[in-house]
PDB file of C-alpha atoms and ligand atoms in Angstrom:
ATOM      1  CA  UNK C  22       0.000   0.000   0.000  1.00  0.00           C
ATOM      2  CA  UNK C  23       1.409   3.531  -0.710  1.00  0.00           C
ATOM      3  CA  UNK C  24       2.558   5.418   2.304  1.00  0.00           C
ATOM      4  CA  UNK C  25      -0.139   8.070   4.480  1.00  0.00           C
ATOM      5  CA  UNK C  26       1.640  11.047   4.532  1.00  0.00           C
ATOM      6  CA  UNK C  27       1.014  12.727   7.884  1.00  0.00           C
ATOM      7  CA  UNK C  28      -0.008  16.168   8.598  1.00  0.00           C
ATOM      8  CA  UNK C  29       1.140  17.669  11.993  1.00  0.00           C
ATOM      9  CA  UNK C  30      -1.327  20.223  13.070  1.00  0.00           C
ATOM     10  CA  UNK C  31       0.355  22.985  15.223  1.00  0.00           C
ATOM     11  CA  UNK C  32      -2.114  25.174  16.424  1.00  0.00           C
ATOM     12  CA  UNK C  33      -2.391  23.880  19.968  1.00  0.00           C
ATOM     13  CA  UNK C  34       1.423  24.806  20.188  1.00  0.00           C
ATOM     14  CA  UNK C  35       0.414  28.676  19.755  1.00  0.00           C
ATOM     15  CA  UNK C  36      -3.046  28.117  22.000  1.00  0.00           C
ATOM     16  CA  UNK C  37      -0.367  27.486  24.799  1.00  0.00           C
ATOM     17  CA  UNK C  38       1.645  30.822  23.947  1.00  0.00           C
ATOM     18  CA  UNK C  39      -1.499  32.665  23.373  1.00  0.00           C
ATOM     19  CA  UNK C  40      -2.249  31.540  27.305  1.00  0.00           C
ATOM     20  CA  UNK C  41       0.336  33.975  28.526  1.00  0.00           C
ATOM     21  CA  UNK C  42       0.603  36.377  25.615  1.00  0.00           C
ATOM     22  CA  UNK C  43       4.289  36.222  24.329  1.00  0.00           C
ATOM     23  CA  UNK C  44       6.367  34.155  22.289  1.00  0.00           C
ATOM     24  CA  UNK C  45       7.030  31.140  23.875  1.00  0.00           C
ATOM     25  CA  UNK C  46       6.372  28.024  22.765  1.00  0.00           C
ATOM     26  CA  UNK C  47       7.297  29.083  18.838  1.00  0.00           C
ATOM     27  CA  UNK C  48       5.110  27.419  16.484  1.00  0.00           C
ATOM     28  CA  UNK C  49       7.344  27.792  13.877  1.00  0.00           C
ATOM     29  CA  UNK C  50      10.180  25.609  16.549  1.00  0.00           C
ATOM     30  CA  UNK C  51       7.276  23.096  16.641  1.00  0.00           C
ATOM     31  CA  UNK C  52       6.683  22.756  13.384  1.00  0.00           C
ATOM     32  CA  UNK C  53      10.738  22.183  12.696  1.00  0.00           C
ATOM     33  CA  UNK C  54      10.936  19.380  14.861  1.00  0.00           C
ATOM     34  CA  UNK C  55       7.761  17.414  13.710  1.00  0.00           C
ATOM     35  CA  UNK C  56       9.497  17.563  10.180  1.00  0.00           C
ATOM     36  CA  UNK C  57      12.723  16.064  11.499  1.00  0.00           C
ATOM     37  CA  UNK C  58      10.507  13.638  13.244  1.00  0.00           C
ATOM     38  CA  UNK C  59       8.586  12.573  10.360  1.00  0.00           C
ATOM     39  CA  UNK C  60       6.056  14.982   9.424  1.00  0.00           C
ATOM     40  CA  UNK C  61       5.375  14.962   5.690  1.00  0.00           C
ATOM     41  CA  UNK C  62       3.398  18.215   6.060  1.00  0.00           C
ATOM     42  CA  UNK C  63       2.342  21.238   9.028  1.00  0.00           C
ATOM     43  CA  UNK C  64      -0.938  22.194   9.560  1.00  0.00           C
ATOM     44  CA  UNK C  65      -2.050  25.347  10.633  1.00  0.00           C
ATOM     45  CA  UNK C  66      -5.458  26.952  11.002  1.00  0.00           C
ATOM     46  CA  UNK C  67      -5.862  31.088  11.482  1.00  0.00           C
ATOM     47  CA  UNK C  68      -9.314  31.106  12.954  1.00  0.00           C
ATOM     48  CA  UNK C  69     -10.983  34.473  12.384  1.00  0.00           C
ATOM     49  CA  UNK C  70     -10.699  35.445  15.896  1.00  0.00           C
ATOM     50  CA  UNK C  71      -6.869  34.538  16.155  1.00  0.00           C
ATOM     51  CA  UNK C  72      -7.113  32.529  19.395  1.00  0.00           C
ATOM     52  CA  UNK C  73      -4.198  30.674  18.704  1.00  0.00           C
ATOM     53  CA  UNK C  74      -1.898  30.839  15.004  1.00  0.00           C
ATOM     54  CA  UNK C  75      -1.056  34.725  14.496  1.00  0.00           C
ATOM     55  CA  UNK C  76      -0.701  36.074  10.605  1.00  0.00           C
ATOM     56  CA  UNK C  77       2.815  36.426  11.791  1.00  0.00           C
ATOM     57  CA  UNK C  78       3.116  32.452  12.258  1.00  0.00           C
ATOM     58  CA  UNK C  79       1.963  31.815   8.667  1.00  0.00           C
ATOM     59  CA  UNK C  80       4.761  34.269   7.430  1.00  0.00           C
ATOM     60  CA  UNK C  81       7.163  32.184   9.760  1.00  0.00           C
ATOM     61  CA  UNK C  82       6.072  29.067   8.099  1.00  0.00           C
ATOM     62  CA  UNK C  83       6.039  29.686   4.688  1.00  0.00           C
ATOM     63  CA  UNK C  84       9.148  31.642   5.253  1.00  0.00           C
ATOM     64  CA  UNK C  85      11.219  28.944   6.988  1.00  0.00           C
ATOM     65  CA  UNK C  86       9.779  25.300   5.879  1.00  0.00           C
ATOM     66  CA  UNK C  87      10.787  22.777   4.076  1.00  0.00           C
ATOM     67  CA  UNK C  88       7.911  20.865   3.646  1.00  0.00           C
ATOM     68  CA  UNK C  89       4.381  21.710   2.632  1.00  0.00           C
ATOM     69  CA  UNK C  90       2.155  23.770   4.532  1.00  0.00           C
ATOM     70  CA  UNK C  91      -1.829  23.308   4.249  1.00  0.00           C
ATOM     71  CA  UNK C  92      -3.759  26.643   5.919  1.00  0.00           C
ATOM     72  CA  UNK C  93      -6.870  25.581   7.233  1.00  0.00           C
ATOM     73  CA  UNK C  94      -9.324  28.767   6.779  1.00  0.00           C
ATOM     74  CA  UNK C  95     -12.921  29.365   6.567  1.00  0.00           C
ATOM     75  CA  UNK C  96     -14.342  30.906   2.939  1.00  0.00           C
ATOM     76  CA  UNK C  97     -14.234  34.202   3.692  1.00  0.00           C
ATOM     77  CA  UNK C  98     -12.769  37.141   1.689  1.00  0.00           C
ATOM     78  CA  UNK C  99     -10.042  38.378   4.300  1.00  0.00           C
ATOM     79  CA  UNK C 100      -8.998  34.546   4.638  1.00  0.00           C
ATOM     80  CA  UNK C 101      -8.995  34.459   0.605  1.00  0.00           C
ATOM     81  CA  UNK C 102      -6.906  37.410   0.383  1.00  0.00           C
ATOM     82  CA  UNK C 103      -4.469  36.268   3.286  1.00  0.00           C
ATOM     83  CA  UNK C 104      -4.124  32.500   1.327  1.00  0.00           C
ATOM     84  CA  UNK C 105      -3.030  34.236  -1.733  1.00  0.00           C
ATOM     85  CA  UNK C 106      -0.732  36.482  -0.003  1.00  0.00           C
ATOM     86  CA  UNK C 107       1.169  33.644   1.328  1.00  0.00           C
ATOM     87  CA  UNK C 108       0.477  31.291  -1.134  1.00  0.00           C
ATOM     88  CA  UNK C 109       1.048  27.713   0.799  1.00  0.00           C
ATOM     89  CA  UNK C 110       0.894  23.936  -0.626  1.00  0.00           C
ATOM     90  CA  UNK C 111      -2.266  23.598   0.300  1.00  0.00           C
ATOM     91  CA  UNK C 112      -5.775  25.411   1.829  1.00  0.00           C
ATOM     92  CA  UNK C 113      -8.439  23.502   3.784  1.00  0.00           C
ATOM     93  CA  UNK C 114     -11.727  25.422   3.895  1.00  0.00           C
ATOM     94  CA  UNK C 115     -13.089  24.071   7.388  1.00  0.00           C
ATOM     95  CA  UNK C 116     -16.890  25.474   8.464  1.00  0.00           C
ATOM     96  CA  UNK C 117     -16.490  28.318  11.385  1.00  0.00           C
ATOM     97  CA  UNK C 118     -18.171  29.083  14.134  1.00  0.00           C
ATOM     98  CA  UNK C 119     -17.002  31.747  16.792  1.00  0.00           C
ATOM     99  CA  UNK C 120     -18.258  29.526  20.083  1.00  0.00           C
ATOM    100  CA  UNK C 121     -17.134  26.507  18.653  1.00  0.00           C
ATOM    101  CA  UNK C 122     -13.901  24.706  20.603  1.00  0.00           C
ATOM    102  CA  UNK C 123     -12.638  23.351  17.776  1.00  0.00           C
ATOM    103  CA  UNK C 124     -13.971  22.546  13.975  1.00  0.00           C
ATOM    104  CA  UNK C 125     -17.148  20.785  14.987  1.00  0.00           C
ATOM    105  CA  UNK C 126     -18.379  19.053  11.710  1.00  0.00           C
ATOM    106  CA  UNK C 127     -17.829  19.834   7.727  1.00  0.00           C
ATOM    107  CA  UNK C 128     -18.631  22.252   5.592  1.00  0.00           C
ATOM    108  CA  UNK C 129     -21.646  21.991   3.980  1.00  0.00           C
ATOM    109  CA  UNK C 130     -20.366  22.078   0.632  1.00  0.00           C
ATOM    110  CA  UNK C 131     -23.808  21.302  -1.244  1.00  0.00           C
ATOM    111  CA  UNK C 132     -25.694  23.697   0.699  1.00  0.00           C
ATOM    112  CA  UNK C 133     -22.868  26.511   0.234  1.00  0.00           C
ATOM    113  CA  UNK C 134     -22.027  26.243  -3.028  1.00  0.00           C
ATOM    114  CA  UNK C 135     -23.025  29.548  -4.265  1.00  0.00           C
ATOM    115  CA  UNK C 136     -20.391  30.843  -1.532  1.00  0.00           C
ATOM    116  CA  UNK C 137     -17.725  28.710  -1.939  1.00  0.00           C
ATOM    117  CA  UNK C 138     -17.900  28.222  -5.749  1.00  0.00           C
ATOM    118  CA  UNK C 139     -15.830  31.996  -6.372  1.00  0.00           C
ATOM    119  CA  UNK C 140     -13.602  31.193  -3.473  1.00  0.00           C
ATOM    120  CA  UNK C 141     -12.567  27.482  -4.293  1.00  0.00           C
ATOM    121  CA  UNK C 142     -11.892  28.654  -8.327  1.00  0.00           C
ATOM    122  CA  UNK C 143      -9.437  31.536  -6.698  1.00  0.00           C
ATOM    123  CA  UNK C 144      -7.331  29.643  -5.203  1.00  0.00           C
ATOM    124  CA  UNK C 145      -6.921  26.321  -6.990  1.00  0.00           C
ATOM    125  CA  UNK C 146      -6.395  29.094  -9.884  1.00  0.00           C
ATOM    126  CA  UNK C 147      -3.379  30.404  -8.062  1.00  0.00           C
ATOM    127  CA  UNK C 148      -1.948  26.948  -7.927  1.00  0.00           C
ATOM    128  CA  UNK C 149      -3.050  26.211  -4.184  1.00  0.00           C
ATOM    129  CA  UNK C 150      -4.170  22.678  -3.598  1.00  0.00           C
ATOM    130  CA  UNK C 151      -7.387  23.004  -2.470  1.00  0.00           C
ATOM    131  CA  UNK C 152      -9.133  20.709   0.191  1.00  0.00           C
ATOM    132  CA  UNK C 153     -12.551  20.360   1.555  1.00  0.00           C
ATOM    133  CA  UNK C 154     -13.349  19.424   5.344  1.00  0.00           C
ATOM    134  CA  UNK C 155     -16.385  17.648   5.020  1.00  0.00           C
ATOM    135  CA  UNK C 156     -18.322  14.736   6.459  1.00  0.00           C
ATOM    136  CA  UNK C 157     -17.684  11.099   5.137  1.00  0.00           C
ATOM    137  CA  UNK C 158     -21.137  11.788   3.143  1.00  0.00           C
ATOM    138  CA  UNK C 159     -21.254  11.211  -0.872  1.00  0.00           C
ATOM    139  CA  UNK C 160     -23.696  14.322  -1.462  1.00  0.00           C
ATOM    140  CA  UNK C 161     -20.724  16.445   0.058  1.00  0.00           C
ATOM    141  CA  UNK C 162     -18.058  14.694  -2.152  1.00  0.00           C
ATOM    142  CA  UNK C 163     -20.022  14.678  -5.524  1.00  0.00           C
ATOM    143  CA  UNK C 164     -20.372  18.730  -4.017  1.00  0.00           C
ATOM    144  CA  UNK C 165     -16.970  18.882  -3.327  1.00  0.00           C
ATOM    145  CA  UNK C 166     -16.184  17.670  -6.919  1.00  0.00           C
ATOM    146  CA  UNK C 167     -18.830  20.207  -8.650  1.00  0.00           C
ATOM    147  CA  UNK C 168     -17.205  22.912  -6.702  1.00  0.00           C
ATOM    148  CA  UNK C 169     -13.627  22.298  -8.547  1.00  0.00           C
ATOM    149  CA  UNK C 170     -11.453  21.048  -5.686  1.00  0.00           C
ATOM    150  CA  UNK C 171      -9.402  18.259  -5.745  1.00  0.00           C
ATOM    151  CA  UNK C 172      -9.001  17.436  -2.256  1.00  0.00           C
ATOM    152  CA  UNK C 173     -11.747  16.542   0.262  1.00  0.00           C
ATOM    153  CA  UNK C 174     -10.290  16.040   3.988  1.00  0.00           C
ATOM    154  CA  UNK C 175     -12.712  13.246   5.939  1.00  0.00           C
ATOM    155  CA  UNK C 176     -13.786  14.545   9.290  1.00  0.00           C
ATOM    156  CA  UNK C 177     -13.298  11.747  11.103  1.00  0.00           C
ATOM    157  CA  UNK C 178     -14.312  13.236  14.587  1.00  0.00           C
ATOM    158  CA  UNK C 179     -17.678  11.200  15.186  1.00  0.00           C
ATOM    159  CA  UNK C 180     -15.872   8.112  14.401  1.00  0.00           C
ATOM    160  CA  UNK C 181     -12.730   9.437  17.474  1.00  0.00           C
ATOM    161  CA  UNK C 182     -15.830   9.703  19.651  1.00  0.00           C
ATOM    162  CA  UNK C 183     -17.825   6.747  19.503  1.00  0.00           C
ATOM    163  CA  UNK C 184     -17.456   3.747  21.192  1.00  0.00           C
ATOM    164  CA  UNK C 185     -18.796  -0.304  20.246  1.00  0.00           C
ATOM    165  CA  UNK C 186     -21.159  -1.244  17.399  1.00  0.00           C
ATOM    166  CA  UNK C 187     -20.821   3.140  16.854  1.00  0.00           C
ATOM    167  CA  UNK C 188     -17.132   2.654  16.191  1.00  0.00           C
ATOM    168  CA  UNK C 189     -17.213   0.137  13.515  1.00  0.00           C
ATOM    169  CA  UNK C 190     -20.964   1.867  11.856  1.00  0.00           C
ATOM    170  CA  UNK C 191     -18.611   4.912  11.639  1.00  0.00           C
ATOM    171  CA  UNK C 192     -15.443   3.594  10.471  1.00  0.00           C
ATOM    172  CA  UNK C 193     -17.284   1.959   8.017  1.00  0.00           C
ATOM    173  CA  UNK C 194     -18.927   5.452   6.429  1.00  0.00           C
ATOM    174  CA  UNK C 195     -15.552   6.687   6.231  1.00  0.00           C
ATOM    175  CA  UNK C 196     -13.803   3.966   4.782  1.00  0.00           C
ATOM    176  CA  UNK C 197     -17.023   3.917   2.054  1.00  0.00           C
ATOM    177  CA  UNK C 198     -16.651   7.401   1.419  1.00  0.00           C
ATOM    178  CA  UNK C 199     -13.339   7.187   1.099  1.00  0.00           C
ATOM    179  CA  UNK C 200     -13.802   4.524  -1.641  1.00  0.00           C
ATOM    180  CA  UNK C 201     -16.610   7.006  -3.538  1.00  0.00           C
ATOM    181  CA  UNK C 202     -14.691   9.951  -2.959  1.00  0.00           C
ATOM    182  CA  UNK C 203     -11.577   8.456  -4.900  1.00  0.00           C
ATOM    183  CA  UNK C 204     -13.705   6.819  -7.632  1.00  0.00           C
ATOM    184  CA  UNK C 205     -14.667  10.158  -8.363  1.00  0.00           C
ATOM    185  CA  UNK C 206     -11.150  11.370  -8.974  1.00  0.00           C
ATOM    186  CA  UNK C 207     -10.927  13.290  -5.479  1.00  0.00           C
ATOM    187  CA  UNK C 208      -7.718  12.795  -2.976  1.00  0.00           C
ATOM    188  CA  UNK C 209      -8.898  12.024   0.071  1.00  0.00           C
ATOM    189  CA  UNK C 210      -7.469  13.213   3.444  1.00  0.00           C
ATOM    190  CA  UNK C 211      -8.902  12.464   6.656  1.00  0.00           C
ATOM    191  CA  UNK C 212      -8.860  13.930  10.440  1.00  0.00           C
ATOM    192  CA  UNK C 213     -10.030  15.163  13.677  1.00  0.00           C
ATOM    193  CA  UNK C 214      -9.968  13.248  16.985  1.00  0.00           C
ATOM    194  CA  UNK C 215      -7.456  10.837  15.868  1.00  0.00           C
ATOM    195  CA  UNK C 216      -4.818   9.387  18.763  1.00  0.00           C
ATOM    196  CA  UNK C 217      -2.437   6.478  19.111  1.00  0.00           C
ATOM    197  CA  UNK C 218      -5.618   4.108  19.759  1.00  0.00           C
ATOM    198  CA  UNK C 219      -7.798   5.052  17.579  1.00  0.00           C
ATOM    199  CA  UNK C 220      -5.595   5.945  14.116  1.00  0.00           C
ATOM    200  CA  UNK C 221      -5.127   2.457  12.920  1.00  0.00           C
ATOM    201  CA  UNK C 222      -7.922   1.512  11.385  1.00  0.00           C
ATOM    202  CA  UNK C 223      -8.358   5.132   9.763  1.00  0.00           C
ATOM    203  CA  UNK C 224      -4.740   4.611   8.020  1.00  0.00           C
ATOM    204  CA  UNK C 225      -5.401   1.196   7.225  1.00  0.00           C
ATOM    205  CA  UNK C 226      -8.077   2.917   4.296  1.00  0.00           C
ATOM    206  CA  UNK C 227      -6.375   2.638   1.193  1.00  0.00           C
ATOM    207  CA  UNK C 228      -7.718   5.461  -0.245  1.00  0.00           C
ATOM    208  CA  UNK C 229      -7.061   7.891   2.109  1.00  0.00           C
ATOM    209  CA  UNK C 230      -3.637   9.700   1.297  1.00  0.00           C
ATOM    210  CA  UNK C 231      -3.089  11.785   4.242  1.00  0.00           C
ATOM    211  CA  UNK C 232      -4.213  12.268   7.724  1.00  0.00           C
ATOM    212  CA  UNK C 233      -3.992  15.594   9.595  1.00  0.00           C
ATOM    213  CA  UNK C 234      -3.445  14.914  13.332  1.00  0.00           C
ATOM    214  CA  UNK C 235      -2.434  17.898  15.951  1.00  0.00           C
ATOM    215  CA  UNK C 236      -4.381  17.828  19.744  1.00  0.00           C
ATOM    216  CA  UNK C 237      -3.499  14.836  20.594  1.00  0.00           C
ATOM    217  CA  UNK C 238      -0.030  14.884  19.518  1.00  0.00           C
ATOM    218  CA  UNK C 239       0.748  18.153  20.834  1.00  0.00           C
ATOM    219  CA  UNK C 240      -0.865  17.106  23.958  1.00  0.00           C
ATOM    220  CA  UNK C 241       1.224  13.597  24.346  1.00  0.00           C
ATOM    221  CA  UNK C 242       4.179  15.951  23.806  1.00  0.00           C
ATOM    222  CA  UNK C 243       3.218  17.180  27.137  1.00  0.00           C
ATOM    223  CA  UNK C 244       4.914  13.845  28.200  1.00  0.00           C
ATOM    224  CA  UNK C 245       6.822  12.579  25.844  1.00  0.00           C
ATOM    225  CA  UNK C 246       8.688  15.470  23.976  1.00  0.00           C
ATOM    226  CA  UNK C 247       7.233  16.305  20.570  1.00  0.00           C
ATOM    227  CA  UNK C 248       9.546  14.318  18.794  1.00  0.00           C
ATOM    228  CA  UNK C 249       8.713  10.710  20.224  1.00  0.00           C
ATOM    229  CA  UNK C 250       4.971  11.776  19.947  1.00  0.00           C
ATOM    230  CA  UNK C 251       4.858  12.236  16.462  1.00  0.00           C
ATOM    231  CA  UNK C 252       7.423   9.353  15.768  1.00  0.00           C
ATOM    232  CA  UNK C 253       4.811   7.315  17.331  1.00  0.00           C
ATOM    233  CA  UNK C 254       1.996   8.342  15.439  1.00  0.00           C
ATOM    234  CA  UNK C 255       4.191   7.957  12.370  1.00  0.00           C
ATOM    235  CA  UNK C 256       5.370   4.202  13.349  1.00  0.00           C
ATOM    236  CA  UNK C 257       1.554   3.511  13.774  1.00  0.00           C
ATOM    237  CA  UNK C 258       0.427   4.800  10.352  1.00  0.00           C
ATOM    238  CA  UNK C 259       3.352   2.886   8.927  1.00  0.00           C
ATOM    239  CA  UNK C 260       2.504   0.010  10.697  1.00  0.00           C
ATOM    240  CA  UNK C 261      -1.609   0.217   9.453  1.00  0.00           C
ATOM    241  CA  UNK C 262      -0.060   0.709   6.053  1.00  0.00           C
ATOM    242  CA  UNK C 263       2.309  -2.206   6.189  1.00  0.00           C
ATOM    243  CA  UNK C 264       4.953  -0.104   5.389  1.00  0.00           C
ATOM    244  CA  UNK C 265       8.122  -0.497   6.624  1.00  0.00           C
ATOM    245  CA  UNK C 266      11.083   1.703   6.789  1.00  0.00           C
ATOM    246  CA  UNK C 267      14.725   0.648   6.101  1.00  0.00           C
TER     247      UNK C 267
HETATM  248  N1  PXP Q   6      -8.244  18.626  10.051  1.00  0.00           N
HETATM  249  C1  PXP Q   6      -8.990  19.754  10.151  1.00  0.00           C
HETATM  250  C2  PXP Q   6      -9.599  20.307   8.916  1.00  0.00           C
HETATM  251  C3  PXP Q   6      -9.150  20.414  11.397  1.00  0.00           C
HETATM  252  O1  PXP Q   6      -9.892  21.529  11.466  1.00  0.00           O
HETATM  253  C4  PXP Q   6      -8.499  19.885  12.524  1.00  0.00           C
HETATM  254  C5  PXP Q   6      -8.611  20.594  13.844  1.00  0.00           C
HETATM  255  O2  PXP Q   6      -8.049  21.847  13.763  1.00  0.00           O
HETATM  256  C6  PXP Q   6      -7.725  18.729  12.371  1.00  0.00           C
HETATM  257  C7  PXP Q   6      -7.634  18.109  11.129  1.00  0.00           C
HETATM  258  C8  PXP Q   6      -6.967  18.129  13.497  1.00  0.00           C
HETATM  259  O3  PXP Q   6      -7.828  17.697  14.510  1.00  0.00           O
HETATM  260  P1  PXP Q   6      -7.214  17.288  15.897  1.00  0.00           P
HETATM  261  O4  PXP Q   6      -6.589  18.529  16.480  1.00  0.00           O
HETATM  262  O5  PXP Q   6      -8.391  16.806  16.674  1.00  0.00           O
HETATM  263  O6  PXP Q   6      -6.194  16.223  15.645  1.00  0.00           O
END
């Protein structure tokens, strides 16, 4: 099977300098050592309200890395213009919603399409991979399609949360979609939620291409240095994959 390339996402890094206000811990530092440990990709979303990733981190970023970096923003103009300023890899256009804790479900990408349709043709025509963050749901891939992107990320937080005959019902809907999504000629991502116990089965998909993993691993890192965390996560994905590295 072809290797999951992982996505380290760094924002909880910044929510714990935004605790105190200055400039310690450095995303940008974070986002150096998960490459050296393994990271194919970084991950970064500037929420609206700024509560954790600063403009000034996505200049950092795009200033310093080596490896791709995929913006997570919501469709708005401001965002649009900001995306084509820096010009990453990659944008994610994730749903937003100002008393949300984190990205709570997908964008609605059938329902929004007269929204998202100017937004989506902007940037995949500045030569930014565009994603989607929707639910494993075939009306918002075939969406996701008729809007022009190329890229639909799975949210795969119902499926972190649930538990028994839930777990499997859910893993199964995103292992289906995943299936549609490519048949369709989409590349399929997937994320939210995921942790040491619970990505296996998720990277075991063969369809999916890349997973984009950051609360948990920045959290583990708490204990383990950020380094062995996402070595871990990487072994694991290797491991789902059967892939193994000489
Ligand atoms: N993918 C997207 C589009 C997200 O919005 C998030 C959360 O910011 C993630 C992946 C990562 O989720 P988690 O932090 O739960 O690993």
């Amino acid at each position: 099977m072809n290797k999951l390339r992982l996505g380290v996402n760094i924002d909880h890094v910044a929510t714990v300098r935004q605790a105190r206000g200055g400039t310690h811990p450095s995303p940008l530092r974070a986002a150096m050592l998960a490459a050296a440990a393994g990271a194919d990709g970084i991950t970064a979303h500037l929420r609206e309200d700024r509560r954790h990733i600063s403009d000034h981190d996505i200049a950092q970023l795009r200033q310093a890395l080596h490896i791709p970096l995929n913006l997570e923003m919501a469709a708005t103009d401001e965002m649009m213009t900001i995306a084509l300023k820096y010009r990453p890899h990659a944008c994610c256009i994730v749903p937003e919603n100002r008393q949300e804790r984190t990205t709570e479900g997908g964008i609605d990408a059938a329902r929004q399409r007269t929204r998202l349709s100017p937004i989506v043709k902007v940037l995949v025509d500045a030569g930014i991979r565009v994603s989607m963050f929707v639910e494993p749901d075939r009306k918002q891939l075939d969406a996701s399609k008729a809007l022009g992107a190329p890229v639909v990320e799975l949210h795969t937080g119902a499926y972190s949360e649930a538990h028994g005959a839930d777990h499997q019902r859910l893993l199964e809907k995103v292992s289906k979609a995943a299936a549609y999504g490519a048949s369709i000629g989409l590349e399929i991502h997937a994320g939210h939620g995921l942790t040491f116990e619970n990505v296996k089965p998720i990277a075991a998909i063969p369809e999916i291409r890349e997973l984009n993993i950051g609360h948990y691993l920045i959290g583990e890192a708490i204990f383990v240095g950020l380094e062995s965390s996402v070595r871990r996560m990487r072994l694991l994905m290797d491991e789902a994959r059967g892939v193994i590295e000489k």
